Amino acid sequence: MTDTTISAAFYTGDKTFTVEKIAAPGPGAGEVQIDVAFCGVCGTDLHIYLGHMDARVGDHRVIGHEMSGTVSQLGDGVTNFKVGQPVVVRPLDHCGDCPACNRGHQHICQNLKFLGIDTNGAFQEKWSVPAHTVHALPEGLSLSHAALVEPLAVACHDNKRARVAAGEDVLVIGGGPIGMLVAMVANAAGANVSISEINKNRLVFAEKQGYTTYNPAEMDVAAAYTEATGGKGADVVFEVSGSQPGVDLMTQVASTRGRICMVAIHATKPTIDLFQFFWREIEMLGARVYEPEDYDQALQLLADGKIDVSAMITDIKALEDIESAFVELTSNPNAMKTLISLAGE
Ligand SMILES: [Zn+2]
Ligand SMILES: [Zn+2]
């Protein structure tokens, strides 16, 4: 190991970050050390910043997990990567020995460690992670766009769970960053995608991306959407709003034998109209994080130009300005995705 000094932004509780000089971490045996290029700010990072997850992260933690970078060092036993190779990290470390892992569901391991929440993350210049979490970038994919692979892989997993097919009518409830990416993946699969959203700026953004939008503040979305689909409703509904009105809408607009995919994290228990599940034989699917193949799909969609995330990146800030980035994200309704640049680009 070298004694290189790097800058790292620590979340230190109560909406504060302190940028500190520390010895570069790792790589330990079986790990890859990465020069972080970009790290996006996730909704989860905002929850941490607001103090909602202090019991889990403590008050001295480097957070951040939506990253891209280049390999800087290989730990003992790592042979499948090269120094200088551009990569992204799938920030999930599983135990390998629980009922979920034994059934092949390592991504929802019952002892799952989320890198950048349960361990130090990527808002630092160098990050060391287990080699099994690293994915090489395909040719022609920029490091700034690659920083969106993690949330895009969430969207790929959601679409896979919901079995979205070409020609299907899909309604995404909630047009924030994840909702937009879910819509983009469904659109790339050939579905007819609409978005329900109340935030005017997000509606404008969705329309600019070519989606039909519905604003529940101005209309009865269930009635309007059902009429627009000839009385059928949505073959697939994604609930990404995390709100009771979103949950009410999801059962109102689902078609017979429709699939509802629960993407949002609901902090409280919403009331769900189970009668509609019975009456229309609706299916509800949970979808959490991603599997390795979802990362492969996200990387390929970006590399092939089937999804363009450039409009999603609404700001890029230096590590020193990380606190102001979080302040703006919690106050500016126009913001989609802010990237922190760690390579001085
Ligand atoms: Zn994320
Ligand atoms: Zn496990």
CSV table of C-alpha atoms and ligand atoms in Angstrom, one decimal:
chain,number,residue,atom,x,y,z
A,1,MET,CA,0.0,0.0,0.0
A,2,THR,CA,1.2,3.5,-0.6
A,3,ASP,CA,0.9,6.4,1.8
A,4,THR,CA,-0.7,8.7,-0.7
A,5,THR,CA,-2.9,11.5,0.8
A,6,ILE,CA,-6.3,12.2,-0.6
A,7,SER,CA,-9.3,14.5,0.0
A,8,ALA,CA,-12.4,12.9,1.4
A,9,ALA,CA,-15.8,14.5,2.2
A,10,PHE,CA,-17.2,13.2,5.5
A,11,TYR,CA,-20.8,13.5,6.4
A,12,THR,CA,-20.5,14.7,10.0
A,13,GLY,CA,-24.2,14.9,11.0
A,14,ASP,CA,-26.8,17.7,10.9
A,15,LYS,CA,-26.5,18.8,7.3
A,16,THR,CA,-22.7,19.2,7.3
A,17,PHE,CA,-19.8,17.8,5.4
A,18,THR,CA,-16.1,18.3,6.3
A,19,VAL,CA,-13.5,17.7,3.6
A,20,GLU,CA,-10.4,16.1,5.2
A,21,LYS,CA,-7.0,14.9,4.1
A,22,ILE,CA,-6.7,11.2,4.8
A,23,ALA,CA,-4.4,8.4,3.8
A,24,ALA,CA,-5.7,6.7,0.6
A,25,PRO,CA,-7.7,3.6,1.7
A,26,GLY,CA,-6.6,0.1,0.5
A,27,PRO,CA,-6.6,-1.8,-1.6
A,28,GLY,CA,-6.8,-4.8,0.7
A,29,ALA,CA,-6.7,-8.3,-0.6
A,30,GLY,CA,-9.4,-9.0,-3.2
A,31,GLU,CA,-10.1,-5.2,-3.6
A,32,VAL,CA,-9.7,-2.7,-6.4
A,33,GLN,CA,-8.6,0.8,-5.7
A,34,ILE,CA,-10.3,3.4,-8.0
A,35,ASP,CA,-9.4,7.0,-8.8
A,36,VAL,CA,-13.0,8.4,-8.5
A,37,ALA,CA,-13.9,10.7,-11.5
A,38,PHE,CA,-17.5,11.6,-10.7
A,39,CYS,CA,-19.9,10.7,-8.0
A,40,GLY,CA,-23.6,11.6,-8.3
A,41,VAL,CA,-25.8,12.7,-5.4
A,42,CYS,CA,-28.6,10.1,-4.8
A,43,GLY,CA,-31.9,10.6,-3.1
A,44,THR,CA,-30.6,8.3,-0.4
A,45,ASP,CA,-27.6,10.7,0.1
A,46,LEU,CA,-30.1,13.5,0.6
A,47,HIS,CA,-31.9,11.5,3.3
A,48,ILE,CA,-28.5,11.0,5.0
A,49,TYR,CA,-27.7,14.7,4.7
A,50,LEU,CA,-31.0,15.6,6.3
A,51,GLY,CA,-30.2,13.4,9.3
A,52,HIS,CA,-32.8,10.7,8.6
A,53,MET,CA,-30.3,7.8,8.7
A,54,ASP,CA,-27.9,8.8,11.4
A,55,ALA,CA,-28.5,5.6,13.4
A,56,ARG,CA,-27.2,3.7,10.4
A,57,VAL,CA,-24.3,5.9,9.1
A,58,GLY,CA,-23.1,7.6,12.2
A,59,ASP,CA,-21.5,11.1,12.2
A,60,HIS,CA,-18.2,10.5,10.4
A,61,ARG,CA,-18.8,8.7,7.1
A,62,VAL,CA,-17.8,9.2,3.5
A,63,ILE,CA,-21.0,8.6,1.6
A,64,GLY,CA,-21.7,8.5,-2.2
A,65,HIS,CA,-22.2,5.4,-4.4
A,66,GLU,CA,-23.2,6.6,-7.9
A,67,MET,CA,-19.7,6.8,-9.2
A,68,SER,CA,-17.3,6.3,-12.1
A,69,GLY,CA,-13.6,6.3,-12.2
A,70,THR,CA,-10.4,4.5,-13.3
A,71,VAL,CA,-8.6,1.6,-11.6
A,72,SER,CA,-5.5,2.9,-9.7
A,73,GLN,CA,-4.3,-0.2,-7.9
A,74,LEU,CA,-5.1,-3.9,-7.6
A,75,GLY,CA,-5.2,-5.7,-4.3
A,76,ASP,CA,-3.7,-9.2,-3.8
A,77,GLY,CA,-5.4,-11.8,-5.9
A,78,VAL,CA,-7.2,-9.5,-8.3
A,79,THR,CA,-6.4,-10.4,-11.8
A,80,ASN,CA,-9.4,-9.4,-13.9
A,81,PHE,CA,-8.8,-5.7,-14.1
A,82,LYS,CA,-6.0,-3.4,-15.3
A,83,VAL,CA,-4.6,-0.2,-13.9
A,84,GLY,CA,-6.1,2.7,-15.8
A,85,GLN,CA,-9.2,0.9,-16.9
A,86,PRO,CA,-12.5,2.9,-16.7
A,87,VAL,CA,-15.0,1.3,-14.3
A,88,VAL,CA,-18.2,1.7,-12.2
A,89,VAL,CA,-19.1,0.0,-8.9
A,90,ARG,CA,-22.2,-1.9,-8.1
A,91,PRO,CA,-22.2,-0.9,-4.4
A,92,LEU,CA,-23.6,-4.1,-2.8
A,93,ASP,CA,-21.6,-6.5,-0.7
A,94,HIS,CA,-23.5,-9.7,0.2
A,95,CYS,CA,-22.7,-12.3,2.9
A,96,GLY,CA,-22.8,-15.3,0.7
A,97,ASP,CA,-24.4,-17.5,3.4
A,98,CYS,CA,-28.0,-16.5,4.2
A,99,PRO,CA,-31.2,-17.9,2.8
A,100,ALA,CA,-31.4,-15.1,0.2
A,101,CYS,CA,-27.8,-15.6,-1.0
A,102,ASN,CA,-28.3,-19.3,-1.1
A,103,ARG,CA,-31.3,-18.8,-3.4
A,104,GLY,CA,-29.2,-16.6,-5.8
A,105,HIS,CA,-30.7,-13.3,-4.5
A,106,GLN,CA,-27.4,-11.8,-3.4
A,107,HIS,CA,-28.6,-8.3,-4.2
A,108,ILE,CA,-31.2,-8.5,-1.5
A,109,CYS,CA,-28.9,-10.6,0.9
A,110,GLN,CA,-30.4,-10.6,4.4
A,111,ASN,CA,-27.1,-9.2,5.7
A,112,LEU,CA,-26.5,-6.8,2.8
A,113,LYS,CA,-23.9,-4.1,3.2
A,114,PHE,CA,-24.5,-1.1,1.0
A,115,LEU,CA,-21.1,0.5,0.1
A,116,GLY,CA,-21.2,4.2,0.8
A,117,ILE,CA,-23.9,3.9,3.5
A,118,ASP,CA,-22.7,1.0,5.7
A,119,THR,CA,-19.1,1.5,4.6
A,120,ASN,CA,-17.2,4.5,3.4
A,121,GLY,CA,-18.3,5.6,-0.1
A,122,ALA,CA,-17.1,7.5,-3.2
A,123,PHE,CA,-17.1,11.2,-2.2
A,124,GLN,CA,-13.3,10.8,-1.9
A,125,GLU,CA,-10.5,10.9,-4.5
A,126,LYS,CA,-9.7,7.2,-4.1
A,127,TRP,CA,-12.1,4.4,-3.2
A,128,SER,CA,-11.3,0.7,-2.5
A,129,VAL,CA,-14.0,-1.8,-3.1
A,130,PRO,CA,-14.4,-5.6,-3.4
A,131,ALA,CA,-13.4,-6.7,-6.9
A,132,HIS,CA,-16.7,-8.5,-7.4
A,133,THR,CA,-18.5,-5.1,-7.3
A,134,VAL,CA,-16.6,-3.6,-10.2
A,135,HIS,CA,-17.8,-3.4,-13.8
A,136,ALA,CA,-15.6,-2.3,-16.7
A,137,LEU,CA,-17.0,0.3,-19.0
A,138,PRO,CA,-17.7,-0.6,-22.6
A,139,GLU,CA,-15.9,1.4,-25.4
A,140,GLY,CA,-17.1,5.0,-26.0
A,141,LEU,CA,-18.9,5.6,-22.7
A,142,SER,CA,-17.8,8.8,-21.0
A,143,LEU,CA,-17.0,8.9,-17.2
A,144,SER,CA,-19.7,11.6,-16.6
A,145,HIS,CA,-22.4,9.6,-18.2
A,146,ALA,CA,-21.1,6.4,-16.5
A,147,ALA,CA,-21.8,8.0,-13.1
A,148,LEU,CA,-25.5,7.5,-13.9
A,149,VAL,CA,-25.1,3.8,-14.4
A,150,GLU,CA,-26.1,3.0,-10.8
A,151,PRO,CA,-29.5,4.8,-10.9
A,152,LEU,CA,-30.0,3.5,-14.5
A,153,ALA,CA,-29.4,0.0,-13.3
A,154,VAL,CA,-32.2,0.5,-10.7
A,155,ALA,CA,-34.5,1.4,-13.6
A,156,CYS,CA,-33.3,-1.7,-15.6
A,157,HIS,CA,-34.1,-3.9,-12.6
A,158,ASP,CA,-37.5,-2.3,-12.2
A,159,ASN,CA,-38.4,-2.9,-15.8
A,160,LYS,CA,-37.1,-6.5,-15.7
A,161,ARG,CA,-39.2,-7.2,-12.6
A,162,ALA,CA,-42.3,-5.6,-14.3
A,163,ARG,CA,-41.6,-7.6,-17.5
A,164,VAL,CA,-42.2,-4.5,-19.7
A,165,ALA,CA,-42.6,-5.4,-23.4
A,166,ALA,CA,-42.8,-3.5,-26.6
A,167,GLY,CA,-46.2,-2.0,-27.4
A,168,GLU,CA,-47.4,-2.0,-23.7
A,169,ASP,CA,-48.9,1.1,-22.1
A,170,VAL,CA,-46.7,2.1,-19.1
A,171,LEU,CA,-47.5,4.8,-16.5
A,172,VAL,CA,-44.7,6.0,-14.3
A,173,ILE,CA,-46.1,7.8,-11.1
A,174,GLY,CA,-43.4,10.3,-10.0
A,175,GLY,CA,-41.1,12.1,-12.4
A,176,GLY,CA,-37.9,12.6,-10.3
A,177,PRO,CA,-34.5,11.2,-11.4
A,178,ILE,CA,-35.4,7.5,-10.8
A,179,GLY,CA,-38.9,7.9,-12.4
A,180,MET,CA,-37.3,9.5,-15.5
A,181,LEU,CA,-34.8,6.7,-15.8
A,182,VAL,CA,-37.5,4.1,-15.4
A,183,ALA,CA,-39.4,5.8,-18.2
A,184,MET,CA,-36.3,5.9,-20.4
A,185,VAL,CA,-35.7,2.2,-20.0
A,186,ALA,CA,-39.4,1.4,-20.7
A,187,ASN,CA,-39.3,3.7,-23.8
A,188,ALA,CA,-36.1,2.0,-25.0
A,189,ALA,CA,-38.0,-1.3,-24.7
A,190,GLY,CA,-40.6,0.0,-27.1
A,191,ALA,CA,-43.4,0.7,-24.6
A,192,ASN,CA,-45.8,3.7,-24.8
A,193,VAL,CA,-44.7,5.6,-21.7
A,194,SER,CA,-46.5,8.4,-19.8
A,195,ILE,CA,-45.5,10.1,-16.6
A,196,SER,CA,-47.7,11.4,-13.7
A,197,GLU,CA,-46.1,14.2,-11.8
A,198,ILE,CA,-47.1,17.3,-9.8
A,199,ASN,CA,-43.9,19.4,-9.9
A,200,LYS,CA,-44.2,21.8,-12.9
A,201,ASN,CA,-40.4,21.9,-13.6
A,202,ARG,CA,-40.3,18.1,-13.7
A,203,LEU,CA,-43.3,18.1,-16.0
A,204,VAL,CA,-41.6,20.4,-18.4
A,205,PHE,CA,-38.4,18.2,-18.2
A,206,ALA,CA,-40.4,15.1,-19.0
A,207,GLU,CA,-42.2,16.7,-21.9
A,208,LYS,CA,-38.9,17.9,-23.3
A,209,GLN,CA,-37.8,14.3,-23.2
A,210,GLY,CA,-40.8,13.4,-25.3
A,211,TYR,CA,-43.2,11.9,-22.8
A,212,THR,CA,-46.9,12.4,-22.4
A,213,THR,CA,-47.5,13.8,-18.9
A,214,TYR,CA,-50.4,14.0,-16.5
A,215,ASN,CA,-50.6,16.5,-13.6
A,216,PRO,CA,-52.8,15.2,-10.7
A,217,ALA,CA,-53.0,18.8,-9.4
A,218,GLU,CA,-55.0,19.7,-12.5
A,219,MET,CA,-56.9,16.6,-13.6
A,220,ASP,CA,-58.3,13.2,-12.6
A,221,VAL,CA,-55.3,11.2,-13.9
A,222,ALA,CA,-57.0,7.9,-13.5
A,223,ALA,CA,-60.0,9.0,-15.7
A,224,ALA,CA,-57.8,10.8,-18.2
A,225,TYR,CA,-55.3,7.9,-18.6
A,226,THR,CA,-58.0,5.2,-18.8
A,227,GLU,CA,-59.7,7.2,-21.5
A,228,ALA,CA,-56.4,7.7,-23.4
A,229,THR,CA,-55.9,3.9,-23.4
A,230,GLY,CA,-59.4,3.2,-24.8
A,231,GLY,CA,-60.8,2.2,-21.3
A,232,LYS,CA,-58.0,-0.4,-20.8
A,233,GLY,CA,-55.6,1.3,-18.3
A,234,ALA,CA,-51.9,0.7,-17.9
A,235,ASP,CA,-50.4,-2.7,-18.6
A,236,VAL,CA,-47.6,-1.7,-16.2
A,237,VAL,CA,-47.6,1.0,-13.4
A,238,PHE,CA,-44.4,2.0,-11.7
A,239,GLU,CA,-45.1,3.6,-8.2
A,240,VAL,CA,-42.1,5.9,-7.8
A,241,SER,CA,-43.8,8.8,-5.9
A,242,GLY,CA,-43.7,7.3,-2.4
A,243,SER,CA,-47.0,9.1,-1.7
A,244,GLN,CA,-50.5,8.0,-0.7
A,245,PRO,CA,-52.0,9.7,-3.8
A,246,GLY,CA,-49.5,7.7,-5.9
A,247,VAL,CA,-50.6,4.5,-4.3
A,248,ASP,CA,-54.3,5.4,-4.8
A,249,LEU,CA,-53.6,6.1,-8.5
A,250,MET,CA,-51.7,2.9,-9.1
A,251,THR,CA,-54.7,0.6,-8.5
A,252,GLN,CA,-57.1,3.0,-10.3
A,253,VAL,CA,-55.1,3.0,-13.5
A,254,ALA,CA,-53.8,-0.6,-13.7
A,255,SER,CA,-55.5,-2.7,-16.5
A,256,THR,CA,-56.9,-6.2,-16.0
A,257,ARG,CA,-54.0,-8.5,-15.2
A,258,GLY,CA,-51.8,-5.3,-15.0
A,259,ARG,CA,-48.5,-5.3,-13.2
A,260,ILE,CA,-47.7,-2.7,-10.5
A,261,CYS,CA,-44.1,-2.4,-9.7
A,262,MET,CA,-43.3,-0.8,-6.3
A,263,VAL,CA,-40.1,1.2,-6.7
A,264,ALA,CA,-40.6,3.9,-4.1
A,265,ILE,CA,-39.4,3.5,-0.5
A,266,HIS,CA,-42.6,4.2,1.5
A,267,ALA,CA,-41.6,5.6,5.0
A,268,THR,CA,-45.1,5.0,6.4
A,269,LYS,CA,-47.5,2.2,5.5
A,270,PRO,CA,-49.9,3.4,2.8
A,271,THR,CA,-53.5,2.3,2.4
A,272,ILE,CA,-53.7,0.0,-0.6
A,273,ASP,CA,-57.0,-0.8,-2.4
A,274,LEU,CA,-56.7,-4.6,-2.3
A,275,PHE,CA,-60.2,-5.0,-3.8
A,276,GLN,CA,-58.8,-3.8,-7.1
A,277,PHE,CA,-56.1,-6.5,-6.9
A,278,PHE,CA,-58.8,-9.1,-6.7
A,279,TRP,CA,-61.2,-7.5,-9.2
A,280,ARG,CA,-58.7,-7.0,-12.0
A,281,GLU,CA,-56.3,-9.8,-11.1
A,282,ILE,CA,-53.5,-7.3,-10.7
A,283,GLU,CA,-50.0,-8.4,-9.8
A,284,MET,CA,-47.8,-6.4,-7.5
A,285,LEU,CA,-44.0,-6.7,-7.7
A,286,GLY,CA,-41.4,-5.4,-5.4
A,287,ALA,CA,-38.1,-4.2,-6.9
A,288,ARG,CA,-35.1,-3.3,-4.9
A,289,VAL,CA,-31.6,-2.2,-6.2
A,290,TYR,CA,-30.1,-4.3,-9.0
A,291,GLU,CA,-28.4,-7.5,-10.0
A,292,PRO,CA,-25.1,-7.7,-12.0
A,293,GLU,CA,-27.0,-8.2,-15.3
A,294,ASP,CA,-28.9,-5.0,-14.7
A,295,TYR,CA,-25.6,-3.2,-14.6
A,296,ASP,CA,-24.6,-4.9,-17.8
A,297,GLN,CA,-27.8,-3.7,-19.4
A,298,ALA,CA,-27.4,-0.1,-18.1
A,299,LEU,CA,-23.9,0.0,-19.4
A,300,GLN,CA,-24.9,-1.3,-22.8
A,301,LEU,CA,-28.0,1.1,-23.2
A,302,LEU,CA,-25.6,4.0,-22.6
A,303,ALA,CA,-22.8,2.8,-24.8
A,304,ASP,CA,-25.2,2.0,-27.7
A,305,GLY,CA,-26.8,5.5,-27.4
A,306,LYS,CA,-30.2,4.0,-26.7
A,307,ILE,CA,-30.5,6.1,-23.6
A,308,ASP,CA,-29.0,9.6,-23.4
A,309,VAL,CA,-28.6,10.9,-19.9
A,310,SER,CA,-26.9,14.2,-20.7
A,311,ALA,CA,-30.0,16.2,-20.0
A,312,MET,CA,-30.3,14.5,-16.6
A,313,ILE,CA,-27.0,16.0,-15.4
A,314,THR,CA,-28.1,19.4,-14.3
A,315,ASP,CA,-24.9,20.4,-12.3
A,316,ILE,CA,-21.3,19.4,-11.7
A,317,LYS,CA,-19.5,20.6,-8.6
A,318,ALA,CA,-16.1,20.2,-7.0
A,319,LEU,CA,-15.6,18.1,-3.9
A,320,GLU,CA,-14.9,21.3,-1.8
A,321,ASP,CA,-18.4,22.5,-2.7
A,322,ILE,CA,-20.2,19.3,-1.7
A,323,GLU,CA,-22.2,21.0,1.1
A,324,SER,CA,-23.6,23.7,-1.3
A,325,ALA,CA,-24.5,21.0,-3.8
A,326,PHE,CA,-26.7,19.3,-1.1
A,327,VAL,CA,-28.2,22.7,-0.1
A,328,GLU,CA,-29.2,23.4,-3.7
A,329,LEU,CA,-30.6,19.9,-4.3
A,330,THR,CA,-32.9,20.2,-1.3
A,331,SER,CA,-34.1,23.7,-2.4
A,332,ASN,CA,-34.0,23.9,-6.2
A,333,PRO,CA,-36.9,22.1,-7.9
A,334,ASN,CA,-35.2,22.2,-11.4
A,335,ALA,CA,-32.3,20.0,-10.2
A,336,MET,CA,-32.3,16.4,-11.5
A,337,LYS,CA,-28.8,15.0,-11.0
A,338,THR,CA,-25.8,16.8,-9.5
A,339,LEU,CA,-22.4,15.2,-10.0
A,340,ILE,CA,-19.4,15.8,-7.7
A,341,SER,CA,-16.2,15.9,-9.8
A,342,LEU,CA,-13.2,14.4,-8.0
A,343,ALA,CA,-10.7,14.5,-10.9
A,344,GLY,CA,-10.7,18.2,-11.4
A,345,GLU,CA,-12.6,18.0,-14.7
B,1,ZN,ZN,-28.3,5.8,-5.7
B,2,ZN,ZN,-26.5,-13.1,2.3
